Amino acid sequence: MEQVWLFCVLLVFVASLVNAEVHFHEFIIQETPVKRLCRVHNSITVNGQFPGPTLKVRNGDSLVITAINKAQYNISLHWHGIKQMRNPWADGPEYITQCPIKPGGSYTYRFNIEEQEGTLWWHAHSRWLRATVYGALIIRPPLSSPHYPFPVLPKREFTLLLGEWWDRNPMDVLNMAQFTGAAPNVSDAFTINGQPGDFYRCSSQETLRFLVGSGETVLLRVINSGLNQELFFGVANHKLTVVAADASYTKPFSTNVIMLGPGQTTDVLLTADQPPAHYYMAAHAYNSANAPFDNTTTTSILEYKDAPCVTSQSQARAIPAQLPGFNDTATAAAFTAQMKSPSKVEVPLEVDEDLFFTVGLGLFNCPTPNTQRCQGPNGTRFTASINNVSFVFPRQNSILQAYYQGTPAGVFTTDFPPVPPTTFDYTGNVSRGLWQPTRGTKAYKLKYKSKVQVILQDTSIVTIENHPMHLHGYEFYVVGTGIGNFNANKDTSSFNLIDPPRRNTIGTPPGGWIAIRFVADNPGVWLMHCHIDAHIFWGLAMVFLVENGEGHLQSVQSPPLDLPQC
């Protein structure tokens, strides 16, 4: 306890010297009755709130968050998009950087905000608990330079957390899928800040309204905190000007609709330049796969302060938003293609590590098909993999703890393949002999400050799909993308090495590829995974093990004394 107290005192002292602030929070994870769609469920929440508390900080501030687990499940918390320089102990994915916090236990996450501004979020990183355990993390510019670099400064800000709601315990949905090997049931509703909106039963009385004055420009911080679904979002009759994504500023561009994969954030400016009225803000699925999906629409309302009063039921509904079709990949791709950094950035021009990762689904064959535990296609079990390795989360220790203690045996190996074991037509008609991956808990080692390129290649095994791939501990530049199989000889020449967007989560185009680059300057153990949670538990994940550099400032910090044990 003395070490913790001294750490907090030191944080406050250092922060005072640089005009920064230390924010202390207590997160109590607990069951809370939540009523949606006419039914009450005992949902897992933080501090009894759904969604959870919004964290508001400035670039340069520090956070000290004590998580106290009063729920019946193991849990850990992840601060999505925070780089956690030299501090993987605060990153949060269970069995990767820490053992989970057991019921009755606690753990204090301590971390700094370093050279980051914009919209991020936090969520549980244990099984499907993030269905209800999530909240926004807003990073404003430092007091020394407090203004946003936007074409117009917003009059006010609204945060919109897009979520998914199951009319049952999400953990039961996961457990059933794990037992049967089939795909999990899709959600029963989408939500905006926890509310489904006007188009669902027992919901219209709670539909959220966001008040604006005519002529005002407002900033919408939009976060896809859903578990499994990419989403289109738009506001009826209003243009949106994109100014940031994943807490990185972008070259502003105008659009009618935005598309966000799970984990992604987008900041947009909206000017209230329409006749005073009530306008729907709406989100529904972008479904890139040949698979069932939730086809409902969540809404909130942009309400002009001087809009006419509603005097009859016929006037009660707002002006509808026009969203793309559920499978409109062209619109999704066109939106993503417009993302660029505001100016020239420092992208690695040469690479030390040239990695090629196939990402996609698969099927495990069953000795006895069509049994209770083999309810996937043709009596199989669903799986997923990167480079034909279906990731298995360890249980006896976290990978980071095992690595730090020098006891990797039985926890992980460092032989993750840099390329697929077999070359094939990734987006063509793939032989069924390639549909079954191997299981393993494998990491890929990177030298400190090595320049890394990763090609993320979607496959047509089971189905092509947009896989939102998230890399912990890093931001990366998205330097190229294309449809079909990546061809280094012709595709590399089209890379954008001038002003590519910087992201922490990026989707693979359905039946295509994406190229990212970063410098491995953050030592530790860092998870890369698909942010569709149905896919991560099937194994669509891997781990980068970034080695220490030279000296204290290039090495992983010592573990905190209260780090949970397995």
XYZ file of C-alpha atoms in Angstrom:
566
model
C 0.000 0.000 0.000
C 2.915 2.360 0.715
C 4.163 1.929 -2.869
C 0.699 2.803 -4.231
C 0.482 5.912 -2.007
C 3.935 7.110 -3.060
C 3.056 6.539 -6.728
C -0.100 8.667 -6.399
C 1.776 11.458 -4.585
C 4.450 11.444 -7.303
C 1.803 11.568 -10.038
C 0.133 14.600 -8.473
C 3.484 16.352 -8.025
C 4.621 15.740 -11.618
C 1.224 16.733 -12.999
C 1.321 20.013 -11.083
C 4.639 20.886 -12.725
C 3.258 20.502 -16.261
C -0.203 21.978 -15.681
C -1.750 18.508 -15.987
C -4.189 16.757 -13.679
C -4.469 13.356 -12.016
C -7.980 11.929 -12.116
C -8.973 9.385 -9.461
C -11.991 7.135 -10.023
C -13.551 4.126 -8.353
C -15.298 1.660 -10.664
C -17.574 -0.739 -8.800
C -18.526 -3.645 -11.057
C -21.907 -4.898 -9.932
C -25.263 -6.329 -10.962
C -27.869 -3.661 -11.655
C -31.519 -4.055 -12.734
C -31.848 -2.576 -16.248
C -35.195 -2.453 -18.046
C -35.196 -2.543 -21.848
C -37.698 -3.920 -24.370
C -40.329 -4.317 -21.586
C -38.149 -6.636 -19.481
C -35.803 -6.177 -16.537
C -32.405 -7.894 -16.608
C -29.757 -7.950 -13.898
C -26.978 -6.516 -16.037
C -23.327 -6.117 -15.115
C -22.547 -2.389 -14.850
C -20.004 0.047 -13.464
C -21.304 2.145 -10.551
C -24.848 1.108 -11.434
C -24.711 3.049 -14.717
C -25.518 1.780 -18.202
C -23.552 2.810 -20.161
C -20.797 3.371 -17.643
C -19.211 6.658 -16.515
C -17.663 8.997 -19.077
C -14.021 9.792 -18.338
C -13.014 13.350 -19.318
C -9.329 14.245 -19.336
C -6.804 16.386 -21.209
C -3.744 15.398 -23.171
C -0.977 15.015 -20.580
C -3.256 14.036 -17.683
C -3.059 10.794 -15.695
C -5.754 8.374 -14.578
C -5.894 6.224 -11.440
C -8.924 3.924 -11.611
C -9.614 1.333 -8.929
C -11.846 -1.466 -10.208
C -13.712 -3.325 -7.445
C -15.406 -6.501 -8.598
C -18.700 -7.112 -6.790
C -20.138 -9.155 -9.663
C -20.194 -12.951 -10.037
C -17.830 -13.060 -13.040
C -14.097 -12.595 -13.472
C -13.451 -9.265 -15.192
C -10.762 -6.961 -16.545
C -10.977 -3.479 -18.081
C -9.351 -2.163 -21.254
C -8.759 1.500 -22.147
C -9.315 1.195 -25.874
C -6.780 3.155 -27.919
C -4.623 4.352 -25.003
C -1.023 3.609 -25.991
C 0.093 2.632 -22.457
C 3.739 3.444 -23.140
C 5.975 0.905 -21.337
C 2.947 0.064 -19.213
C 1.181 -3.024 -20.574
C 0.153 -3.868 -16.988
C -2.660 -1.308 -17.352
C -3.867 -2.457 -20.783
C -6.408 -4.957 -19.464
C -7.145 -7.933 -21.772
C -7.562 -10.942 -19.505
C -4.872 -13.618 -19.689
C -2.842 -11.409 -22.064
C -1.524 -8.595 -19.825
C -3.156 -9.588 -16.547
C -5.116 -12.296 -14.836
C -8.736 -11.211 -14.415
C -10.053 -9.548 -11.271
C -11.902 -12.287 -9.416
C -15.240 -11.698 -7.659
C -14.477 -9.836 -4.428
C -11.109 -8.646 -5.747
C -9.824 -5.298 -6.966
C -7.094 -3.814 -9.141
C -5.966 -0.225 -9.723
C -5.226 0.811 -13.306
C -2.681 3.661 -13.430
C -1.770 5.224 -16.742
C -0.862 8.463 -18.496
C -2.361 10.184 -21.527
C 0.630 10.858 -23.771
C 0.283 12.802 -27.023
C -3.305 11.731 -27.631
C -6.430 13.846 -28.197
C -9.941 12.943 -29.250
C -12.534 10.258 -28.615
C -11.638 6.883 -27.151
C -13.540 4.555 -24.858
C -13.132 1.882 -22.210
C -14.734 -1.540 -21.872
C -14.558 -4.897 -20.163
C -12.087 -7.261 -21.829
C -13.447 -10.492 -20.367
C -15.658 -12.742 -22.450
C -18.889 -10.875 -23.344
C -19.090 -8.581 -20.327
C -18.428 -5.557 -22.505
C -22.011 -5.866 -23.804
C -22.941 -3.650 -20.840
C -19.605 -2.668 -19.261
C -18.388 0.241 -21.357
C -18.139 4.033 -21.450
C -16.543 6.974 -23.245
C -13.023 8.306 -22.662
C -12.801 11.890 -23.910
C -9.351 13.479 -24.276
C -9.406 17.246 -24.803
C -6.395 19.332 -25.868
C -4.070 20.518 -23.060
C -4.747 23.822 -21.327
C -1.618 25.237 -22.945
C -3.281 24.837 -26.375
C -6.982 24.316 -25.609
C -8.607 24.725 -29.047
C -9.480 22.009 -31.545
C -7.845 22.287 -34.993
C -11.268 22.195 -36.667
C -12.514 24.405 -39.531
C -15.307 25.607 -37.187
C -15.199 25.463 -33.390
C -18.247 23.628 -32.021
C -20.727 25.360 -29.746
C -21.291 22.142 -27.759
C -20.420 18.420 -27.796
C -22.514 15.257 -27.668
C -21.140 11.740 -27.126
C -23.053 8.904 -28.785
C -22.208 5.350 -27.738
C -23.710 2.917 -30.244
C -24.343 -0.434 -28.571
C -26.097 -3.781 -28.860
C -28.697 -5.161 -26.472
C -29.700 -8.773 -25.911
C -33.068 -9.544 -24.310
C -31.261 -12.125 -22.166
C -27.970 -12.430 -20.318
C -25.203 -11.915 -22.924
C -23.017 -14.401 -21.025
C -25.695 -17.056 -21.550
C -25.692 -16.261 -25.279
C -21.917 -16.757 -25.352
C -22.020 -19.941 -23.269
C -24.639 -21.476 -25.566
C -22.549 -20.698 -28.651
C -19.426 -22.120 -27.029
C -21.312 -25.288 -26.149
C -22.989 -25.867 -29.522
C -20.228 -24.615 -31.823
C -22.834 -22.601 -33.734
C -22.872 -18.853 -34.248
C -24.207 -16.873 -31.269
C -27.680 -15.370 -31.447
C -27.708 -11.852 -32.872
C -28.721 -8.905 -30.686
C -32.355 -7.904 -30.182
C -31.743 -4.160 -30.438
C -29.159 -1.513 -31.117
C -28.867 1.388 -28.712
C -27.654 4.981 -28.520
C -26.305 5.717 -25.051
C -28.095 2.621 -23.809
C -31.533 3.486 -25.258
C -33.028 1.636 -28.262
C -35.244 4.471 -29.481
C -38.631 4.837 -31.115
C -38.740 1.676 -33.227
C -38.672 -0.866 -30.383
C -41.301 -1.991 -27.907
C -41.487 -0.169 -24.569
C -38.738 2.235 -25.644
C -40.083 5.453 -27.187
C -40.632 7.185 -23.835
C -36.873 6.962 -23.200
C -35.695 8.033 -26.658
C -32.840 10.502 -26.192
C -33.095 14.074 -27.465
C -30.131 16.336 -28.204
C -30.994 20.049 -28.229
C -29.363 22.456 -30.709
C -29.944 26.066 -31.667
C -30.482 27.068 -35.284
C -27.158 27.848 -36.927
C -25.076 26.197 -34.199
C -22.246 23.814 -35.033
C -21.939 20.864 -32.656
C -19.383 18.090 -32.275
C -20.706 14.524 -32.271
C -18.352 11.964 -30.765
C -19.627 8.677 -32.194
C -18.363 5.370 -30.752
C -19.248 1.873 -31.941
C -19.284 0.071 -28.609
C -21.356 -2.785 -30.027
C -20.200 -6.343 -29.573
C -20.464 -7.828 -33.044
C -21.841 -5.435 -35.639
C -20.438 -2.794 -37.973
C -22.875 0.114 -38.118
C -23.965 2.887 -40.467
C -24.864 6.161 -38.707
C -26.467 9.325 -40.034
C -28.648 12.310 -39.131
C -31.739 13.093 -41.191
C -31.173 15.903 -43.751
C -27.831 16.926 -42.203
C -24.311 16.726 -43.573
C -21.554 15.451 -41.295
C -17.992 16.770 -41.479
C -15.502 14.138 -40.317
C -12.650 15.714 -38.330
C -11.159 12.811 -36.331
C -11.175 9.032 -35.980
C -9.758 6.840 -33.208
C -8.432 9.951 -31.401
C -6.419 11.116 -34.401
C -7.318 14.238 -36.370
C -8.218 13.793 -40.026
C -8.356 16.005 -43.089
C -11.980 17.253 -42.869
C -14.447 15.844 -45.383
C -18.214 15.957 -45.752
C -20.485 12.914 -45.846
C -24.119 11.918 -45.395
C -23.276 8.766 -43.460
C -20.406 7.256 -41.489
C -19.538 3.583 -40.988
C -17.893 2.330 -37.802
C -16.738 -1.158 -36.962
C -16.852 -2.315 -33.337
C -14.136 -0.453 -31.455
C -13.889 2.489 -33.844
C -14.691 6.118 -33.039
C -15.451 9.024 -35.379
C -15.769 12.706 -34.535
C -18.019 14.763 -36.817
C -19.135 18.379 -36.943
C -22.813 19.015 -37.628
C -24.279 22.440 -38.392
C -27.949 22.950 -37.527
C -28.753 24.572 -40.891
C -32.136 22.969 -41.605
C -35.649 24.252 -40.855
C -36.329 23.966 -37.109
C -37.785 20.507 -36.487
C -37.057 17.105 -34.955
C -34.578 14.952 -36.921
C -33.742 11.323 -36.324
C -30.157 10.364 -35.562
C -30.090 6.693 -36.553
C -27.845 3.652 -36.800
C -28.334 0.232 -38.316
C -26.208 -2.709 -39.377
C -23.634 -2.827 -42.126
C -23.569 -6.551 -42.811
C -20.597 -7.534 -44.972
C -20.831 -11.295 -44.360
C -23.154 -14.012 -45.577
C -24.536 -14.453 -42.056
C -27.601 -13.590 -39.941
C -27.672 -10.090 -38.425
C -29.842 -7.745 -36.383
C -31.819 -5.727 -38.962
C -33.367 -3.234 -36.529
C -32.642 0.513 -36.311
C -31.800 2.535 -33.208
C -32.703 6.213 -33.013
C -32.272 9.351 -30.989
C -33.502 12.819 -31.946
C -31.719 16.018 -32.913
C -34.194 18.618 -31.676
C -33.978 22.275 -32.672
C -34.715 24.518 -29.697
C -37.157 26.582 -31.766
C -38.847 23.578 -33.406
C -42.664 23.679 -33.471
C -44.330 21.938 -30.551
C -45.700 18.451 -31.188
C -49.485 18.687 -30.851
C -50.680 15.351 -32.221
C -49.611 11.730 -32.566
C -49.171 12.190 -36.309
C -46.496 14.814 -35.594
C -44.767 12.816 -32.874
C -42.251 11.059 -35.100
C -39.131 12.886 -36.229
C -37.986 13.314 -39.821
C -36.505 9.925 -40.839
C -32.815 9.391 -41.569
C -31.832 7.773 -44.854
C -29.242 5.060 -44.216
C -27.524 2.827 -46.809
C -28.673 -0.732 -47.441
C -27.459 -3.316 -44.961
C -24.979 -4.832 -47.442
C -23.818 -1.585 -49.081
C -20.099 -2.314 -49.134
C -19.504 0.357 -51.790
C -20.674 3.117 -49.439
C -18.666 1.686 -46.534
C -15.509 1.479 -48.670
C -15.981 4.973 -50.135
C -16.321 6.422 -46.630
C -13.178 4.706 -45.329
C -11.208 5.712 -48.439
C -11.688 9.410 -47.664
C -9.796 9.158 -44.362
C -6.448 10.968 -44.449
C -4.177 12.658 -41.920
C -4.381 16.484 -41.927
C -0.822 16.867 -43.227
C 2.327 14.920 -44.045
C 3.170 12.283 -41.404
C 6.231 10.198 -40.578
C 5.461 6.769 -42.003
C 8.199 4.118 -42.045
C 9.411 4.160 -45.659
C 11.456 0.982 -45.260
C 10.385 -2.001 -43.164
C 12.325 -4.478 -41.017
C 9.393 -6.834 -40.548
C 7.200 -7.549 -43.572
C 4.301 -9.643 -42.264
C 1.406 -11.148 -44.178
C -1.577 -12.229 -42.062
C -4.621 -14.041 -43.407
C -7.653 -13.290 -41.257
C -10.955 -15.111 -41.408
C -13.268 -17.822 -40.220
C -12.970 -21.593 -40.351
C -14.654 -24.799 -39.264
C -13.486 -27.559 -36.947
C -14.640 -30.994 -38.033
C -16.306 -33.120 -35.361
C -15.657 -36.850 -34.826
C -19.439 -37.254 -34.639
C -21.136 -34.505 -36.677
C -24.522 -32.980 -35.803
C -24.292 -33.762 -32.099
C -25.285 -31.183 -29.480
C -21.756 -29.803 -29.529
C -21.461 -29.692 -33.320
C -24.244 -27.398 -34.498
C -22.185 -25.355 -36.948
C -22.466 -25.728 -40.756
C -22.730 -29.385 -41.812
C -22.241 -30.642 -38.255
C -19.017 -28.715 -37.558
C -17.922 -26.078 -35.016
C -17.145 -22.485 -35.966
C -13.604 -21.240 -35.480
C -11.436 -18.361 -36.706
C -7.733 -17.790 -37.169
C -4.830 -15.620 -38.269
C -2.340 -17.425 -40.523
C -4.170 -20.691 -39.802
C -3.546 -20.407 -36.037
C -6.707 -20.247 -33.937
C -5.676 -18.364 -30.814
C -6.265 -20.046 -27.445
C -6.311 -17.780 -24.394
C -4.167 -19.233 -21.585
C -5.675 -19.868 -18.151
C -2.847 -20.629 -15.704
C -1.120 -17.238 -16.157
C -1.234 -14.158 -18.353
C 1.239 -14.023 -21.242
C 2.788 -10.794 -19.941
C 3.280 -12.173 -16.431
C 4.751 -15.413 -17.777
C 7.105 -13.472 -20.057
C 8.160 -11.053 -17.308
C 8.731 -13.938 -14.862
C 10.663 -15.926 -17.476
C 8.211 -18.846 -17.271
C 6.581 -19.102 -20.709
C 6.437 -22.921 -20.708
C 2.863 -24.108 -20.828
C 1.546 -20.551 -21.324
C 2.711 -19.406 -24.789
C 5.272 -19.940 -27.519
C 7.004 -17.414 -29.800
C 6.587 -19.218 -33.105
C 3.642 -17.349 -34.611
C 4.122 -17.616 -38.408
C 4.974 -14.388 -40.294
C 3.148 -15.711 -43.381
C 0.435 -18.339 -43.907
C 1.729 -21.925 -43.848
C 0.190 -22.464 -47.296
C -0.190 -20.034 -50.180
C -3.634 -20.228 -51.814
C -6.229 -18.113 -53.616
C -7.313 -16.338 -50.433
C -10.473 -14.761 -51.826
C -11.367 -17.436 -54.371
C -12.879 -20.886 -54.071
C -10.804 -22.264 -51.191
C -10.314 -26.022 -50.854
C -12.170 -27.457 -47.850
C -8.885 -28.985 -46.747
C -7.766 -25.458 -45.736
C -10.835 -24.604 -43.660
C -9.608 -26.195 -40.413
C -6.857 -24.294 -38.557
C -4.581 -25.466 -35.775
C -4.991 -24.247 -32.178
C -2.225 -22.451 -30.340
C -1.174 -19.601 -28.034
C 1.523 -18.079 -30.185
C 3.294 -14.728 -30.076
C 5.439 -13.001 -32.695
C 8.598 -11.295 -31.396
C 9.520 -7.793 -32.556
C 12.799 -6.010 -31.880
C 12.468 -2.646 -30.141
C 11.984 0.149 -32.693
C 11.724 -2.254 -35.617
C 9.699 -0.870 -38.528
C 6.738 -3.155 -39.118
C 4.392 -3.668 -42.038
C 1.397 -5.998 -41.726
C -0.803 -6.967 -44.648
C -4.179 -8.109 -43.286
C -5.737 -10.330 -45.955
C -9.399 -11.330 -45.669
C -10.267 -14.842 -46.864
C -13.397 -16.353 -48.365
C -13.312 -19.347 -46.009
C -16.925 -19.664 -44.772
C -17.577 -16.057 -45.889
C -15.764 -12.878 -46.828
C -16.229 -10.198 -44.198
C -15.098 -6.839 -42.857
C -12.988 -7.748 -39.806
C -12.277 -4.677 -37.609
C -8.740 -5.457 -36.471
C -7.560 -3.731 -33.280
C -3.930 -3.506 -32.159
C -3.377 -2.858 -28.452
C -0.602 -0.525 -27.337
C -0.172 1.172 -30.704
C -1.570 3.460 -33.325
C -0.697 2.589 -36.909
C -0.866 4.145 -40.353
C -3.225 2.622 -42.916
C -1.066 2.918 -46.047
C -3.012 0.822 -48.543
C -6.091 -1.222 -49.293
C -7.546 -3.223 -52.145
C -9.968 -5.908 -53.260
C -8.867 -9.466 -54.011
C -5.493 -10.962 -53.107
C -2.641 -8.647 -52.160
C 0.081 -8.556 -54.807
C 3.281 -6.970 -53.489
C 4.665 -6.407 -56.983
C 1.826 -4.150 -58.101
C -0.026 -3.034 -54.943
C 2.903 -1.574 -52.978
C 3.397 1.174 -55.557
C -0.061 2.569 -54.738
C 0.616 2.936 -50.996
C -0.052 6.334 -49.464
C 3.167 7.184 -47.616
C 2.410 10.917 -47.396
C -0.786 11.468 -45.385
C -2.322 8.077 -44.510
C -4.832 7.997 -41.636
C -3.689 6.945 -38.177
C -5.969 4.402 -36.491
C -6.054 1.831 -33.705
C -8.795 -0.293 -35.331
C -9.245 -0.877 -39.065
C -11.521 -3.154 -41.056
C -10.329 -5.557 -43.715
C -12.387 -4.934 -46.867
C -14.670 -7.945 -47.528
C -12.704 -10.117 -49.931
C -9.755 -7.714 -49.823
C -6.718 -6.542 -47.868
C -5.450 -3.642 -45.793
C -1.815 -2.589 -45.223
C -0.648 -0.983 -41.969
C 2.728 0.278 -40.764
C 4.052 1.209 -37.331
C 7.304 1.463 -35.365
C 7.552 -1.069 -32.509
C 8.596 1.522 -29.904
C 6.365 0.319 -27.051
C 7.833 -2.747 -25.317
C 5.464 -5.329 -23.869
C 2.869 -7.903 -24.855
C 0.204 -6.521 -27.163
C -2.885 -8.278 -28.454
C -4.059 -7.905 -32.058
C -7.569 -9.210 -32.640
C -10.820 -8.849 -34.506
C -13.106 -6.579 -32.467
C -16.149 -8.650 -33.374
C -16.387 -10.517 -30.091
C -17.979 -13.578 -31.699
C -14.721 -13.894 -33.640
C -12.225 -13.322 -30.837
C -13.591 -16.226 -28.804
C -13.360 -18.362 -31.957
C -9.642 -17.500 -32.119
C -9.211 -14.516 -34.455
C -6.307 -13.063 -32.488
C -2.532 -13.130 -32.019
C 0.050 -11.450 -29.803
C 3.044 -9.240 -30.546
C 5.860 -9.515 -28.016
C 7.894 -6.313 -28.358
C 11.290 -6.691 -26.719
C 12.866 -4.092 -24.447
C 15.313 -1.604 -25.895
C 18.279 -0.227 -23.969
C 17.888 1.175 -20.488
C 14.982 2.018 -18.228
C 13.162 4.352 -20.641
C 12.981 1.686 -23.328
C 11.854 -1.136 -21.051
C 8.588 -2.382 -19.567
C 7.842 -0.933 -16.140
C 7.876 -3.189 -13.105
C 4.514 -4.834 -12.369
C 2.273 -3.182 -9.759
C 1.988 -4.884 -6.390
C -1.788 -5.362 -6.666
C -1.664 -7.122 -10.050
C -4.291 -9.915 -9.930
C -3.053 -13.487 -9.790
C -4.596 -16.382 -11.690
